[in-house]
PDB file of C-alpha atoms in Angstrom:
ATOM      1  CA  GLU A   1      -5.442 -60.092 106.757  1.00 69.00           C
ATOM      2  CA  TYR A   2      -7.969 -60.587 103.963  1.00 73.00           C
ATOM      3  CA  GLU A   3      -9.229 -57.297 102.563  1.00 76.00           C
ATOM      4  CA  THR A   4     -12.361 -58.888 101.071  1.00 82.00           C
ATOM      5  CA  GLN A   5     -13.227 -61.007 104.133  1.00 77.00           C
ATOM      6  CA  GLU A   6     -13.707 -59.213 107.426  1.00 76.00           C
ATOM      7  CA  GLY A   7     -12.178 -61.192 110.300  1.00 69.00           C
ATOM      8  CA  GLY A   8     -10.612 -63.670 107.857  1.00 74.00           C
ATOM      9  CA  ALA A   9      -7.134 -63.690 109.401  1.00 79.00           C
ATOM     10  CA  PHE A  10      -5.976 -66.657 111.470  1.00 78.00           C
ATOM     11  CA  LYS A  11      -4.913 -65.634 114.970  1.00 81.00           C
ATOM     12  CA  LEU A  12      -3.757 -68.282 117.408  1.00 85.00           C
ATOM     13  CA  LYS A  13      -5.034 -66.349 120.437  1.00 85.00           C
ATOM     14  CA  ASP A  14      -8.608 -66.391 119.028  1.00 80.00           C
ATOM     15  CA  PHE A  15      -8.520 -69.900 117.560  1.00 84.00           C
ATOM     16  CA  TYR A  16     -10.502 -71.568 120.376  1.00 86.00           C
ATOM     17  CA  LYS A  17     -13.431 -69.172 119.826  1.00 84.00           C
ATOM     18  CA  GLU A  18     -13.893 -70.475 116.271  1.00 85.00           C
ATOM     19  CA  LEU A  19     -14.267 -74.174 117.045  1.00 91.00           C
ATOM     20  CA  ALA A  20     -17.724 -75.636 116.501  1.00 91.00           C
ATOM     21  CA  ALA A  21     -19.244 -78.533 118.455  1.00 92.00           C
ATOM     22  CA  ALA A  22     -21.951 -81.075 117.682  1.00 92.00           C
ATOM     23  CA  TYR A  23     -23.434 -84.243 119.143  1.00 92.00           C
ATOM     24  CA  GLY A  24     -25.073 -87.273 117.633  1.00 94.00           C
ATOM     25  CA  PHE A  25     -24.983 -91.003 117.183  1.00 95.00           C
ATOM     26  CA  GLY A  26     -24.314 -93.510 114.459  1.00 95.00           C
ATOM     27  CA  ALA A  27     -24.038 -97.153 113.526  1.00 95.00           C
ATOM     28  CA  ARG A  28     -21.539 -99.153 111.510  1.00 92.00           C
ATOM     29  CA  PHE A  29     -22.384-102.419 109.803  1.00 93.00           C
ATOM     30  CA  ASP A  30     -19.350-104.612 109.016  1.00 92.00           C
ATOM     31  CA  PHE A  31     -19.977-106.956 106.118  1.00 89.00           C
ATOM     32  CA  THR A  32     -17.455-109.306 104.544  1.00 86.00           C
ATOM     33  CA  TYR A  33     -16.493-107.043 101.625  1.00 85.00           C
ATOM     34  CA  PHE A  34     -17.611-103.573 102.658  1.00 87.00           C
ATOM     35  CA  ILE A  35     -18.771-101.391 105.569  1.00 92.00           C
ATOM     36  CA  LEU A  36     -21.954 -99.295 105.735  1.00 94.00           C
ATOM     37  CA  ARG A  37     -22.147 -96.326 108.090  1.00 93.00           C
ATOM     38  CA  VAL A  38     -25.094 -94.139 109.053  1.00 94.00           C
ATOM     39  CA  ASP A  39     -25.023 -91.292 111.531  1.00 94.00           C
ATOM     40  CA  MET A  40     -27.043 -88.298 112.623  1.00 94.00           C
ATOM     41  CA  GLY A  41     -25.791 -85.135 114.262  1.00 93.00           C
ATOM     42  CA  VAL A  42     -27.078 -81.862 115.661  1.00 92.00           C
ATOM     43  CA  LYS A  43     -25.134 -78.608 116.105  1.00 90.00           C
ATOM     44  CA  ALA A  44     -24.417 -77.682 119.704  1.00 89.00           C
ATOM     45  CA  TYR A  45     -22.258 -74.578 119.192  1.00 89.00           C
ATOM     46  CA  ASP A  46     -22.000 -72.544 115.969  1.00 87.00           C
ATOM     47  CA  PRO A  47     -19.259 -69.868 116.135  1.00 87.00           C
ATOM     48  CA  ALA A  48     -20.499 -68.217 112.912  1.00 83.00           C
ATOM     49  CA  LEU A  49     -23.568 -66.834 114.700  1.00 84.00           C
ATOM     50  CA  VAL A  50     -23.680 -63.896 117.131  1.00 83.00           C
ATOM     51  CA  GLY A  51     -24.453 -63.608 120.834  1.00 80.00           C
ATOM     52  CA  GLY A  52     -26.663 -66.183 122.518  1.00 77.00           C
ATOM     53  CA  GLU A  53     -27.607 -67.747 119.177  1.00 82.00           C
ATOM     54  CA  LYS A  54     -24.226 -69.511 119.085  1.00 85.00           C
ATOM     55  CA  TRP A  55     -25.517 -72.130 121.519  1.00 86.00           C
ATOM     56  CA  ARG A  56     -28.050 -74.017 119.404  1.00 82.00           C
ATOM     57  CA  PHE A  57     -29.794 -75.678 122.385  1.00 77.00           C
ATOM     58  CA  ARG A  58     -31.803 -72.507 122.934  1.00 73.00           C
ATOM     59  CA  SER A  59     -33.227 -72.167 119.421  1.00 76.00           C
ATOM     60  CA  LEU A  60     -32.745 -75.481 117.639  1.00 77.00           C
ATOM     61  CA  ASN A  61     -33.802 -75.409 113.997  1.00 79.00           C
ATOM     62  CA  TRP A  62     -34.097 -78.970 112.682  1.00 79.00           C
ATOM     63  CA  LYS A  63     -33.861 -77.843 109.067  1.00 80.00           C
ATOM     64  CA  ASP A  64     -30.496 -76.083 109.516  1.00 80.00           C
ATOM     65  CA  ASP A  65     -28.970 -77.731 112.591  1.00 85.00           C
ATOM     66  CA  PHE A  66     -29.577 -81.427 111.854  1.00 90.00           C
ATOM     67  CA  ALA A  67     -27.485 -83.633 109.535  1.00 91.00           C
ATOM     68  CA  PHE A  68     -27.871 -87.236 108.351  1.00 93.00           C
ATOM     69  CA  HIS A  69     -24.979 -89.100 106.707  1.00 91.00           C
ATOM     70  CA  PHE A  70     -24.799 -92.391 104.862  1.00 93.00           C
ATOM     71  CA  ALA A  71     -21.441 -93.784 103.740  1.00 92.00           C
ATOM     72  CA  VAL A  72     -19.817 -96.883 102.322  1.00 92.00           C
ATOM     73  CA  GLY A  73     -16.320 -97.664 103.618  1.00 85.00           C
ATOM     74  CA  TYR A  74     -14.129 -96.153 106.323  1.00 74.00           C
ATOM     75  CA  PRO A  75     -13.923 -92.416 106.951  1.00 66.00           C
ATOM     76  CA  PHE A  76     -10.709 -90.730 105.847  1.00 59.00           C
TER      77      PHE A  76
END
């Protein structure tokens, strides 16, 4: 238990409730000496929120729920 963080303890029986989910798409460009990757994603399920707000389909906020990534090289 963490005294300063309510609900901060890891419990295996509740672990599945704390997994987030997202969806999106991306592209990878393979060049001779390097790889460029771009992808976009949107939250589908946010376990940090309460009640029906956890499912982001109902009240999608593009400012908070959308992410764009640009990278050079492979993910690690």
